[in-house]
Short mmCIF file of C-alpha atoms and ligand atoms in Angstrom, two decimals:
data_model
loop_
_atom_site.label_atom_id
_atom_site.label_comp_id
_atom_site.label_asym_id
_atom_site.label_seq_id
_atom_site.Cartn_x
_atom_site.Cartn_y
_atom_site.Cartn_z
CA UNK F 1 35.74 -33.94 -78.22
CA UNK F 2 35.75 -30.62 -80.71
CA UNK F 3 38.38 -30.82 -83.68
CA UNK F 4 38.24 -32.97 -86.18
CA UNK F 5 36.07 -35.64 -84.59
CA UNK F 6 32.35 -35.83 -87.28
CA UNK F 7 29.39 -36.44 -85.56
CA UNK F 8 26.76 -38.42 -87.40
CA UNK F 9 24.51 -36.59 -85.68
CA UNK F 10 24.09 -33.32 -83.73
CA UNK F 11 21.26 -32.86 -81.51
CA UNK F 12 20.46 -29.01 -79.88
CA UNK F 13 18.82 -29.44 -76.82
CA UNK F 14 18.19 -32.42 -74.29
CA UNK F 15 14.57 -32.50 -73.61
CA UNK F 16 12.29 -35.00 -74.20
CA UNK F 17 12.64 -34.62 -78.05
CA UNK F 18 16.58 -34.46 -78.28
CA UNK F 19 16.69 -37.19 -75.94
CA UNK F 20 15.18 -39.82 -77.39
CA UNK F 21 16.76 -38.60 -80.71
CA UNK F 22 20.11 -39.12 -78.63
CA UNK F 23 18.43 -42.67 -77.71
CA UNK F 24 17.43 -43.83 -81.54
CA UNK F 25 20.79 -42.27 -82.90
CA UNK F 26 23.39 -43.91 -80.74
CA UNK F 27 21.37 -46.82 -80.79
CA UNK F 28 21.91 -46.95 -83.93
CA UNK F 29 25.35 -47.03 -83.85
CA UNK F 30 25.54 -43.28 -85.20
CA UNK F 31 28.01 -41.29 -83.60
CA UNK F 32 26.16 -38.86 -81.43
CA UNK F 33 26.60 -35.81 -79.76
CA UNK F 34 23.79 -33.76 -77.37
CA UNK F 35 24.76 -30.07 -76.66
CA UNK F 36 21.99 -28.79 -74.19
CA UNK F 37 22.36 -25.07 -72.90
CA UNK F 38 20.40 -25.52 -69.21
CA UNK F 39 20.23 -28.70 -67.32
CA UNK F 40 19.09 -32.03 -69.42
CA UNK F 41 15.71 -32.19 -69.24
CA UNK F 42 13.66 -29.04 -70.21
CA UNK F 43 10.62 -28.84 -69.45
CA UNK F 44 9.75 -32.04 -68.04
CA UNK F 45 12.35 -30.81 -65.15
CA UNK F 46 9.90 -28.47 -64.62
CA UNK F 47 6.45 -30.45 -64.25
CA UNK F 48 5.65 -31.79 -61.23
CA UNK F 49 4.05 -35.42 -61.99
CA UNK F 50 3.14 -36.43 -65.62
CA UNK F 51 0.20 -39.02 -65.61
CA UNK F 52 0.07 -39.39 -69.19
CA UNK F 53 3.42 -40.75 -70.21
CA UNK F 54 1.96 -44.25 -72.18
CA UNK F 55 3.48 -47.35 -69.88
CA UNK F 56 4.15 -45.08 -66.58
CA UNK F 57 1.41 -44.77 -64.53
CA UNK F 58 2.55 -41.81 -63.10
CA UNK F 59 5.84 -40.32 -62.95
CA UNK F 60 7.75 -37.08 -61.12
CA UNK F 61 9.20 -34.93 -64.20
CA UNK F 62 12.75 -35.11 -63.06
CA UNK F 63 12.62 -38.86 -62.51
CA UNK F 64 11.20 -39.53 -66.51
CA UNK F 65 14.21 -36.79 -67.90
CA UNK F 66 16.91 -38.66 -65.70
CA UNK F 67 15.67 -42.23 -67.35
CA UNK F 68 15.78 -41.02 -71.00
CA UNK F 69 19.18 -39.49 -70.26
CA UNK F 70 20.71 -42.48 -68.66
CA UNK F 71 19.03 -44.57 -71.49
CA UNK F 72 20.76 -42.43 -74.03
CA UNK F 73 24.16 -42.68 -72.44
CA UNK F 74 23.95 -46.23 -72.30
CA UNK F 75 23.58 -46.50 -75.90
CA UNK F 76 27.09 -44.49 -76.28
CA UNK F 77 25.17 -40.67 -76.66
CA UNK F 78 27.20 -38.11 -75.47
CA UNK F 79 25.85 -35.20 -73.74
CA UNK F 80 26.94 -31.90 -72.90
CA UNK F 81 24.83 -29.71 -70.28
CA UNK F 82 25.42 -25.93 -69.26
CA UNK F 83 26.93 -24.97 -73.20
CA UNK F 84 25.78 -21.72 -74.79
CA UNK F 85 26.11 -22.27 -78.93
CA UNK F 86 27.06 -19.05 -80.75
CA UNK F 87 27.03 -20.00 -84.43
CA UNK F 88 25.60 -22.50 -86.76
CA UNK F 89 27.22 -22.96 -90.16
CA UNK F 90 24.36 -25.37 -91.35
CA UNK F 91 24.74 -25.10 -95.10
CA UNK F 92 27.28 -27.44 -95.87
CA UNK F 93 27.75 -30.94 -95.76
CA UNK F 94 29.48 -31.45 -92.86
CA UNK F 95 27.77 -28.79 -90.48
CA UNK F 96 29.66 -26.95 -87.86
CA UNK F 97 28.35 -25.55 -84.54
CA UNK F 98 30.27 -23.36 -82.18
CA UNK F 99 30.38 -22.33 -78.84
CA UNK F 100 30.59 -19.35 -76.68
CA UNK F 101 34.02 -20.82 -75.59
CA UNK F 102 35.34 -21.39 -78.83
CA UNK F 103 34.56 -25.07 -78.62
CA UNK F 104 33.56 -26.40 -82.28
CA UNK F 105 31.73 -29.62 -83.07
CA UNK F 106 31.18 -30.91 -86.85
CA UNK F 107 28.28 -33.35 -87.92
CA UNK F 108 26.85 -34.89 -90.63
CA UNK F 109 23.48 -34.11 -89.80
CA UNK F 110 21.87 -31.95 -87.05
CA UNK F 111 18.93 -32.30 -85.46
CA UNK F 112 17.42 -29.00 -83.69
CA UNK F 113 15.50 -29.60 -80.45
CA UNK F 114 15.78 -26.18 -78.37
CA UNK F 115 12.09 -26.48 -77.19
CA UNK F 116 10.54 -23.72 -75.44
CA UNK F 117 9.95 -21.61 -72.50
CA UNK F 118 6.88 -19.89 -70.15
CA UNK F 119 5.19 -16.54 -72.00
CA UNK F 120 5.67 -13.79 -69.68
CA UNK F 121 2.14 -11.76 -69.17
CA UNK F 122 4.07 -8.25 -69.49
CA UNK F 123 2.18 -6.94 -66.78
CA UNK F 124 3.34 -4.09 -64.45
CA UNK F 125 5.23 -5.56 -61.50
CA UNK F 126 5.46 -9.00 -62.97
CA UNK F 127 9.79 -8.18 -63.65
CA UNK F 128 9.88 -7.15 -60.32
CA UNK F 129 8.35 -9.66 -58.27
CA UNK F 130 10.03 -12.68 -60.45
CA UNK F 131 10.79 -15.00 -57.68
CA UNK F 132 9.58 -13.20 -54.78
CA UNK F 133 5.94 -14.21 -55.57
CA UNK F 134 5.69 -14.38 -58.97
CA UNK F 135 6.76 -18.29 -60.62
CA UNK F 136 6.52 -20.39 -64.20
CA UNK F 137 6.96 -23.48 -62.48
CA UNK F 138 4.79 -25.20 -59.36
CA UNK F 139 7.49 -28.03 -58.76
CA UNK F 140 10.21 -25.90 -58.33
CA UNK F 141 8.62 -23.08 -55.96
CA UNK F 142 4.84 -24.35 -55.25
CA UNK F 143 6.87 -25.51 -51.86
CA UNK F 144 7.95 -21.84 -51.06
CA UNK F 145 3.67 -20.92 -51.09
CA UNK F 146 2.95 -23.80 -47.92
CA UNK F 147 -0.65 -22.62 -46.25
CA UNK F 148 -0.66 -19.47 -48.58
CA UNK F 149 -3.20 -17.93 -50.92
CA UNK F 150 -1.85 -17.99 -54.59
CA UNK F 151 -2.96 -17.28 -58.26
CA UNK F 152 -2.93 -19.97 -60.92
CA UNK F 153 -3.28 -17.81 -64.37
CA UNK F 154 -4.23 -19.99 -67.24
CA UNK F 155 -6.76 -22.53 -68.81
CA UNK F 156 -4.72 -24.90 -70.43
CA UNK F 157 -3.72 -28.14 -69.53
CA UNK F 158 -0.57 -27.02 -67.61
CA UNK F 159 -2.17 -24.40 -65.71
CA UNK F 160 -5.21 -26.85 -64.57
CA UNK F 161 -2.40 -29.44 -63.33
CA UNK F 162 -0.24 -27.51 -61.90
CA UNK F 163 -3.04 -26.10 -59.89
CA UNK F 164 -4.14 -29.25 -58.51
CA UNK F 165 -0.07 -30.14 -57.53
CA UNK F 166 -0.37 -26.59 -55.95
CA UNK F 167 -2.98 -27.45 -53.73
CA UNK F 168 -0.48 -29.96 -51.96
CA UNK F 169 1.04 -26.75 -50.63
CA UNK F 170 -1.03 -23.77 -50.86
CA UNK F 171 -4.43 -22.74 -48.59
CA UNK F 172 -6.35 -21.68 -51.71
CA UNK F 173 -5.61 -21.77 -55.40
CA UNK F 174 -7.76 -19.43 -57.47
CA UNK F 175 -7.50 -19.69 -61.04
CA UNK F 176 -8.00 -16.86 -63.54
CA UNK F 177 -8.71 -17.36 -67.04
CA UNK F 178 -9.75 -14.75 -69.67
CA UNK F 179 -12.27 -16.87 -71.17
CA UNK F 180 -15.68 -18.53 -70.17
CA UNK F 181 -14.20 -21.84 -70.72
CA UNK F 182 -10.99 -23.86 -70.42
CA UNK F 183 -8.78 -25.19 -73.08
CA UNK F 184 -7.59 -27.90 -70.90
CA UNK F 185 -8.73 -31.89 -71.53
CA UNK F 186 -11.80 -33.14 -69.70
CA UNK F 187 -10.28 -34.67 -66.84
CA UNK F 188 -7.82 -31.86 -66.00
CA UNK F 189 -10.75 -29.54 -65.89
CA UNK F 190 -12.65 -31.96 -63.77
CA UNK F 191 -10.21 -32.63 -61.34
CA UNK F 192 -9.46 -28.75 -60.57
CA UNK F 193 -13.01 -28.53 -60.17
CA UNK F 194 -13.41 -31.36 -57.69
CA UNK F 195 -10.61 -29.98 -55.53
CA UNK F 196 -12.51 -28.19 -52.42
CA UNK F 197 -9.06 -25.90 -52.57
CA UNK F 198 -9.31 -24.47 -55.71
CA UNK F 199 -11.81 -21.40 -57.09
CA UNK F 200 -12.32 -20.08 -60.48
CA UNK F 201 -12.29 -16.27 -61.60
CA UNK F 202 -13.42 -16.66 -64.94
CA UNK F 203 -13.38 -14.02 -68.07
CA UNK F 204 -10.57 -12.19 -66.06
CA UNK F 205 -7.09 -11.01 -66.66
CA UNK F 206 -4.40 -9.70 -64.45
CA UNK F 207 -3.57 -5.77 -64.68
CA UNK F 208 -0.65 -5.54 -62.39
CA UNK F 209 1.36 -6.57 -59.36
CA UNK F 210 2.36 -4.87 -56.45
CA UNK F 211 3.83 -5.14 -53.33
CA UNK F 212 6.43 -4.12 -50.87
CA UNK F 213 9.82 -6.03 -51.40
CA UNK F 214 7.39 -9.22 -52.17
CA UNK F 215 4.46 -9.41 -54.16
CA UNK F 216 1.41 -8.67 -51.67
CA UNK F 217 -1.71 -7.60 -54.10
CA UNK F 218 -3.13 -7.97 -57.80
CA UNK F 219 -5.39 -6.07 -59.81
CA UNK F 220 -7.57 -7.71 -62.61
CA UNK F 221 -9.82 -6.92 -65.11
CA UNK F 222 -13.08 -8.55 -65.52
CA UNK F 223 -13.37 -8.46 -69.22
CA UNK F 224 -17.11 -8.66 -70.23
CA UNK F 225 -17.60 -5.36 -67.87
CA UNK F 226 -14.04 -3.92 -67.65
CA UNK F 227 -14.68 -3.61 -63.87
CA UNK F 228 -10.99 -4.03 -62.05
CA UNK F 229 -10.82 -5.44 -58.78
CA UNK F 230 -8.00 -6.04 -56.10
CA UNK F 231 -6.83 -9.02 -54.34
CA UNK F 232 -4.33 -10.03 -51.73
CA UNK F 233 -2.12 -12.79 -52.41
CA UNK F 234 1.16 -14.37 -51.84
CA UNK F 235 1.94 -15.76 -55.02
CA UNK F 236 1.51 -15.62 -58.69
CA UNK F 237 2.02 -19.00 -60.96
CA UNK F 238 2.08 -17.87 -64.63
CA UNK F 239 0.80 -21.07 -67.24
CA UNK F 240 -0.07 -18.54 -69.91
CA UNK F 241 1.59 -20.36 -72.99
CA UNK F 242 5.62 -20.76 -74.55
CA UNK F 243 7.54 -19.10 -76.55
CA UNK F 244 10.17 -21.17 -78.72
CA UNK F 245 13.83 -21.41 -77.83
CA UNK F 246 14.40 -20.55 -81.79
CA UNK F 247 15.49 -16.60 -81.11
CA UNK F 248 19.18 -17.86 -82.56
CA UNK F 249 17.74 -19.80 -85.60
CA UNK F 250 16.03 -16.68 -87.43
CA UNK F 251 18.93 -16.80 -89.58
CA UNK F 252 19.29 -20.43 -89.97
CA UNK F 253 16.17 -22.08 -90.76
CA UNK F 254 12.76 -21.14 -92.18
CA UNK F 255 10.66 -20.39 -89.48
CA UNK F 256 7.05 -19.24 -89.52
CA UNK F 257 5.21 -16.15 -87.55
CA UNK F 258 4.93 -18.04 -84.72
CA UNK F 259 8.94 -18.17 -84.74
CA UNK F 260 8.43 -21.82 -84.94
CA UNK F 261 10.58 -24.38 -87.26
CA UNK F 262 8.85 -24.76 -90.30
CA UNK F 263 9.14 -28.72 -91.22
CA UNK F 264 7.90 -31.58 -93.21
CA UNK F 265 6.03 -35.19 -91.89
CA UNK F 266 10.14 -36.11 -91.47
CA UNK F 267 11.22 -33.61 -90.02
CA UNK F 268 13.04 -32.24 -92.08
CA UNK F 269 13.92 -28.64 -92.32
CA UNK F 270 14.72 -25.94 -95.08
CA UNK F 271 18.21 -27.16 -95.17
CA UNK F 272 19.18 -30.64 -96.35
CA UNK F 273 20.89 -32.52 -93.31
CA UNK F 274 19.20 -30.77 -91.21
CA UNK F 275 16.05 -31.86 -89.09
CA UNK F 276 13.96 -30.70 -86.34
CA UNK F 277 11.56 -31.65 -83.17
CA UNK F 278 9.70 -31.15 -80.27
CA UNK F 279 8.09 -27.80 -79.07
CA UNK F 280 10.34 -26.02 -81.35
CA UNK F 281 8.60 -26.80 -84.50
CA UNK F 282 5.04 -25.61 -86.27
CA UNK F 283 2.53 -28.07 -84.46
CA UNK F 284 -1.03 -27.91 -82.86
CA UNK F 285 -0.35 -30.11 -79.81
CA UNK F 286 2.79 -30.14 -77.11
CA UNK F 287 3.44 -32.53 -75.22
CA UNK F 288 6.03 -35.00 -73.98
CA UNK F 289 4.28 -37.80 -76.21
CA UNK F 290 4.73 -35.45 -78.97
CA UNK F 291 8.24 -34.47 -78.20
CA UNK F 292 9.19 -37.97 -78.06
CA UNK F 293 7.32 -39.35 -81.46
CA UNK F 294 9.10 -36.10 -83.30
CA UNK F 295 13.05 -37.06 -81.80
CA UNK F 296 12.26 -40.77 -83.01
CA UNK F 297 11.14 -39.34 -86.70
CA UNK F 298 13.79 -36.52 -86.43
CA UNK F 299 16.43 -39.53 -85.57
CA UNK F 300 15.05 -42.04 -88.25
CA UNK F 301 14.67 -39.05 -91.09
CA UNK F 302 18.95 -38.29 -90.07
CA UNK F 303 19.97 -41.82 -90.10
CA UNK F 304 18.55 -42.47 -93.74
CA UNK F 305 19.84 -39.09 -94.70
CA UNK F 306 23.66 -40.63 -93.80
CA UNK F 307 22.69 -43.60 -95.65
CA UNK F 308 21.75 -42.29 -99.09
C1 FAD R 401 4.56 -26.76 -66.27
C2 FAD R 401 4.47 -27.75 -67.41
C3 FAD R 401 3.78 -28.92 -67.23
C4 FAD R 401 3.69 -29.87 -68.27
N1 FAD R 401 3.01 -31.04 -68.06
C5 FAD R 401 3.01 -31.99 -69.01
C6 FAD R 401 2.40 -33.26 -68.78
O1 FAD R 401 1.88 -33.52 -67.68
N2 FAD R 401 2.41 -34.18 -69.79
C7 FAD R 401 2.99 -33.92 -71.00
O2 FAD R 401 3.00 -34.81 -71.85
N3 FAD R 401 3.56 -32.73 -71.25
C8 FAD R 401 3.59 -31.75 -70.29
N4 FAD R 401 4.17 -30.55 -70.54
C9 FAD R 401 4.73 -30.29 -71.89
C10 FAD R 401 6.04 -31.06 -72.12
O3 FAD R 401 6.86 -30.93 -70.97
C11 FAD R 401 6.74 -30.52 -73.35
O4 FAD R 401 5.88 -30.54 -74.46
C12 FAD R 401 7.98 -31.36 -73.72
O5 FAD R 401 8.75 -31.64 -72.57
C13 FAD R 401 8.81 -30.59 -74.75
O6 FAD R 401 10.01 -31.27 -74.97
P1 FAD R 401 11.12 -30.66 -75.95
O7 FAD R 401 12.28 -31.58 -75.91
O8 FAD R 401 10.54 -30.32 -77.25
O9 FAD R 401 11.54 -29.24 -75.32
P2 FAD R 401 12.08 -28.81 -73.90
O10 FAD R 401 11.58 -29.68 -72.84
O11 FAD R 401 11.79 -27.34 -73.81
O12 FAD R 401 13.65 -29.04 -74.00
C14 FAD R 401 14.49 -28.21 -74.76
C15 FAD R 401 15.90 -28.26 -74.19
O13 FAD R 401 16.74 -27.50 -75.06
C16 FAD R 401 17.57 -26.64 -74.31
N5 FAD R 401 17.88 -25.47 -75.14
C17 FAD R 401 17.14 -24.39 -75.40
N6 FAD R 401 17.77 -23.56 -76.24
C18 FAD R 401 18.96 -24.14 -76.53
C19 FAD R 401 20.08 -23.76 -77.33
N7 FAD R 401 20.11 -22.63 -78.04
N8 FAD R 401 21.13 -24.58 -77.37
C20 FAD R 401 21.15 -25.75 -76.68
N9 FAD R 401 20.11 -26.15 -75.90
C21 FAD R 401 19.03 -25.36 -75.84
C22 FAD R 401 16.76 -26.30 -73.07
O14 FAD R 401 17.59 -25.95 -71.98
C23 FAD R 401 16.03 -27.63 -72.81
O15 FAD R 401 16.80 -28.48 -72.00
C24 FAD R 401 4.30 -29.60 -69.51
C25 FAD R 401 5.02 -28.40 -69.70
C26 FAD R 401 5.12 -27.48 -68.64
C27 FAD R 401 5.90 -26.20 -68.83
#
């Protein structure tokens, strides 16, 4: 597929933003090419059940990723999983991407969806105890935690959900949040605090983890009174924001201090031809509605780009 083959378009990543760009784009007729570096997906792999997907009640993660992706190959989208891109010659008309493997791929337009991934608290123990106790994601190990205590540390609407999938699992879920309040959307908030298996330690942050082999206790900090307490647990489950997937793109497209992609109402970058979407870019609100309504713009903004 590399050589002298021209993509119409390029899309960089295959989550929810890259593929429905892969979805408009081939339906379209445009030649198009997805280059993902984990499994297709992102993050919606990683979420357990998403209730708010307009048109699907409610949905497993994994099952909503596999539909776009099967929808995009039916359209003629081509999709490559498991690459790792090295270099991005973006400048030119036809724009050239290559991989670790010396794979090449050319395009007429790229369209840069790399999303983004769970902030780390940089706490003492938390390298350590990074899959013995300490997770980003309740689908993949809230199993693992079955009639154990664990930690949910967040206030957002991720944390707030994933602590109520947790509770399928876990004993107790006790959330900690460093402020008096949550961040989270009405109902998320009010269905963590319906759930007789979930308690709240507000104004509180984690100081470090410790353990023997596997994580086994926590200290925090209560912050209004900078009293630090200790508390046995199993596990730790980390919802404490995202970081974008843009650490190769400092050199390649305007980004802000957020190391976010900087781009216009078409998403359009810095660099003519060259468009971006989803969690990767400068925006208040992240989600997979979001993801999805940037690939479509990202998708319509390339194909009119061809045309003129
Ligand atoms: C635990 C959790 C629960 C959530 N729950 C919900 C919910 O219930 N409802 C909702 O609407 N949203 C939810 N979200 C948010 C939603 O999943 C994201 O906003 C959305 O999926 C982002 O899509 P994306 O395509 O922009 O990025 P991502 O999903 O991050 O996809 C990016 C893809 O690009 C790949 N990639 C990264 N770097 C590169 C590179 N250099 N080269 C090639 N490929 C690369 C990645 O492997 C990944 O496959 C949740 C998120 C999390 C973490």
């Amino acid at each position: 597929m590399s050589g002298e083959e021209i993509f119409d378009v390029i899309i960089v990543g295959g989550g929810a933003a890259g593929l429905t760009a892969g979805i408009y784009s081939s339906r379209a007729r445009l030649s198009t090419l997805i280059l993902n570096e984990g499994a297709v997906g992102g993050q919606m792999v990683l979420t357990e059940e998403i209730a708010n997907y307009p048109g699907v009640e409610s949905t497993k993660g994994f099952m909503l990723a596999n539909t776009m992706k099967m929808q995009a190959k039916s359209f003629g989208c081509k999709i490559r999983s498991n690459v790792k891109i090295r270099s991005y010659k973006l400048e030119s008309e036809i724009k050239k991407i290559g991989l670790e493997d010396g794979r090449e791929f050319m395009g007429r337009t790229v369209i840069l969806s790399p999303g983004g991934r769970p902030r780390s608290l940089d706490i003492p123990g938390e390298n350590e105890f990074k899959g013995s106790g300490i997770s980003y994601c309740a689908t993949c190990d809230g199993e693992f935690f079955s009639g154990k205590q664990v930690i949910v540390v967040g206030g957002g609407n991720s944390a707030l959900e994933e602590a109520v999938a947790l509770t399928q699992h876990a004993e107790n879920v006790t959330i900690v949040h460093q402020f008096d309040h949550f961040q989270a959307f009405q109902h998320a908030v009010e269905q963590a605090k319906n759930n007789p298996k979930i308690d709240f330690i507000m104004e509180s942050e984690l100081r470090s983890l410790s353990g023997n082999g596997v994580l086994q206790e926590v200290s925090m900090e209560h912050l209004p009174t900078g009293e630090i307490s200790h508390k046995s647990i199993d596990g730790v489950f980390i919802f404490a924001g995202y970081i974008p997937n843009t650490e190769d793109l400092t050199e390649v497209v305007d980004l802000n201090e957020r190391h976010e992609i900087i781009v216009d109402a078409a998403m359009k970058t810095n660099i003519p031809g060259v468009f971006a979407a989803g969690d990767c870019i400068a925006k208040r609100y992240r989600q997979v509605t979001t993801a999805v309504a940037d690939g479509t713009i990202a998708s319509l903004s390339a194909a009119e780009y061809i045309r003129s």
